[in-house]
Amino acid sequence: FETCGAAFDTVLELYDASCGALNSLACNDDAPGACAPASSVRFRLTQGATYYLRVGAANGSAGGYGVLVSHSGSIGSFSSVATGCGAVT
């Protein structure tokens, strides 16, 4: 997951588990290389599991962004949930 090209300094955090008991799996502020100050997290996902991705802003910044999801190998499906999960919206 990455936010390269975002109009502000993003921070990404990937969670699993369920609402009320989220487990942080990976976090990044300022991906290396040309993507900085955007963010990038890499993680081996498990088919059938639910994950939550939080896109935050460093230092109170704001702006437009997109999330690029890239993969290799066999994948399942991806969907987004507008309501989020508590503080992870």
mmCIF file of C-alpha atoms in Angstrom:
data_model
loop_
_atom_site.group_PDB
_atom_site.id
_atom_site.type_symbol
_atom_site.label_atom_id
_atom_site.label_comp_id
_atom_site.label_asym_id
_atom_site.label_seq_id
_atom_site.Cartn_x
_atom_site.Cartn_y
_atom_site.Cartn_z
ATOM 1 C CA PHE A 1 0.000 0.000 0.000
ATOM 2 C CA GLU A 2 1.419 3.430 -0.838
ATOM 3 C CA THR A 3 0.419 7.075 -1.070
ATOM 4 C CA CYS A 4 3.146 8.247 -3.471
ATOM 5 C CA GLY A 5 2.056 11.482 -5.121
ATOM 6 C CA ALA A 6 -0.063 12.626 -2.159
ATOM 7 C CA ALA A 7 -0.398 16.383 -1.748
ATOM 8 C CA PHE A 8 0.792 16.212 1.881
ATOM 9 C CA ASP A 9 3.061 14.254 4.223
ATOM 10 C CA THR A 10 1.182 11.006 4.847
ATOM 11 C CA VAL A 11 1.581 8.303 7.486
ATOM 12 C CA LEU A 12 0.225 4.783 6.836
ATOM 13 C CA GLU A 13 -0.594 2.091 9.363
ATOM 14 C CA LEU A 14 -1.951 -1.377 8.595
ATOM 15 C CA TYR A 15 -4.049 -3.269 11.163
ATOM 16 C CA ASP A 16 -5.748 -6.632 11.462
ATOM 17 C CA ALA A 17 -8.065 -8.274 14.046
ATOM 18 C CA SER A 18 -11.451 -6.734 14.826
ATOM 19 C CA CYS A 19 -12.819 -3.336 15.840
ATOM 20 C CA GLY A 20 -12.081 -2.686 19.493
ATOM 21 C CA ALA A 21 -9.048 -4.983 19.390
ATOM 22 C CA LEU A 22 -6.979 -3.776 16.429
ATOM 23 C CA ASN A 23 -3.445 -5.100 16.057
ATOM 24 C CA SER A 24 -0.856 -2.880 14.327
ATOM 25 C CA LEU A 25 1.039 -4.858 11.671
ATOM 26 C CA ALA A 26 3.083 -2.212 9.861
ATOM 27 C CA CYS A 27 3.548 1.560 9.985
ATOM 28 C CA ASN A 28 5.468 4.045 7.837
ATOM 29 C CA ASP A 29 6.088 7.780 7.680
ATOM 30 C CA ASP A 30 8.177 8.903 4.702
ATOM 31 C CA ALA A 31 8.844 5.997 2.373
ATOM 32 C CA PRO A 32 12.423 5.843 1.088
ATOM 33 C CA GLY A 33 13.403 7.238 -2.286
ATOM 34 C CA ALA A 34 11.290 9.317 -4.620
ATOM 35 C CA CYS A 35 8.065 8.545 -2.748
ATOM 36 C CA ALA A 36 8.931 10.611 0.370
ATOM 37 C CA PRO A 37 7.287 12.415 2.109
ATOM 38 C CA ALA A 38 4.477 10.004 1.180
ATOM 39 C CA SER A 39 4.317 6.577 2.820
ATOM 40 C CA SER A 40 4.490 2.913 1.924
ATOM 41 C CA VAL A 41 3.803 -0.299 3.866
ATOM 42 C CA ARG A 42 4.473 -3.828 2.675
ATOM 43 C CA PHE A 43 3.012 -6.863 4.339
ATOM 44 C CA ARG A 44 2.139 -10.444 3.396
ATOM 45 C CA LEU A 45 -1.661 -10.596 3.595
ATOM 46 C CA THR A 46 -3.674 -13.691 4.470
ATOM 47 C CA GLN A 47 -6.575 -14.604 2.200
ATOM 48 C CA GLY A 48 -9.936 -14.193 3.924
ATOM 49 C CA ALA A 49 -8.595 -11.875 6.637
ATOM 50 C CA THR A 50 -9.877 -8.339 7.164
ATOM 51 C CA TYR A 51 -7.344 -5.520 7.267
ATOM 52 C CA TYR A 52 -7.708 -1.840 8.090
ATOM 53 C CA LEU A 53 -5.459 0.802 6.559
ATOM 54 C CA ARG A 54 -5.188 4.158 8.297
ATOM 55 C CA VAL A 55 -3.998 7.134 6.265
ATOM 56 C CA GLY A 56 -2.872 9.872 8.606
ATOM 57 C CA ALA A 57 -1.114 13.189 8.233
ATOM 58 C CA ALA A 58 2.230 14.158 9.701
ATOM 59 C CA ASN A 59 2.450 17.472 11.542
ATOM 60 C CA GLY A 60 -1.207 18.383 10.975
ATOM 61 C CA SER A 61 -0.841 18.544 7.196
ATOM 62 C CA ALA A 62 -3.786 17.844 4.890
ATOM 63 C CA GLY A 63 -4.593 17.433 1.209
ATOM 64 C CA GLY A 64 -5.622 15.005 -1.473
ATOM 65 C CA TYR A 65 -4.258 11.477 -1.764
ATOM 66 C CA GLY A 66 -4.806 8.114 -3.387
ATOM 67 C CA VAL A 67 -3.805 4.690 -2.129
ATOM 68 C CA LEU A 68 -2.072 2.384 -4.577
ATOM 69 C CA VAL A 69 -2.428 -1.318 -3.812
ATOM 70 C CA SER A 70 0.098 -3.480 -5.603
ATOM 71 C CA HIS A 71 0.511 -7.222 -5.324
ATOM 72 C CA SER A 72 2.314 -10.251 -6.615
ATOM 73 C CA GLY A 73 1.071 -13.800 -6.900
ATOM 74 C CA SER A 74 -2.514 -14.949 -6.404
ATOM 75 C CA ILE A 75 -4.816 -12.486 -4.679
ATOM 76 C CA GLY A 76 -8.351 -12.314 -3.404
ATOM 77 C CA SER A 77 -10.515 -9.204 -3.557
ATOM 78 C CA PHE A 78 -10.183 -5.765 -2.010
ATOM 79 C CA SER A 79 -12.980 -3.505 -0.843
ATOM 80 C CA SER A 80 -13.194 -0.312 1.161
ATOM 81 C CA VAL A 81 -15.414 0.454 4.125
ATOM 82 C CA ALA A 82 -16.374 4.104 4.392
ATOM 83 C CA THR A 83 -17.287 3.960 8.074
ATOM 84 C CA GLY A 84 -13.963 2.517 9.206
ATOM 85 C CA CYS A 85 -13.381 1.039 12.620
ATOM 86 C CA GLY A 86 -13.637 3.396 15.580
ATOM 87 C CA ALA A 87 -10.619 5.696 15.618
ATOM 88 C CA VAL A 88 -9.380 4.023 12.414
ATOM 89 C CA THR A 89 -11.736 5.695 9.944
#
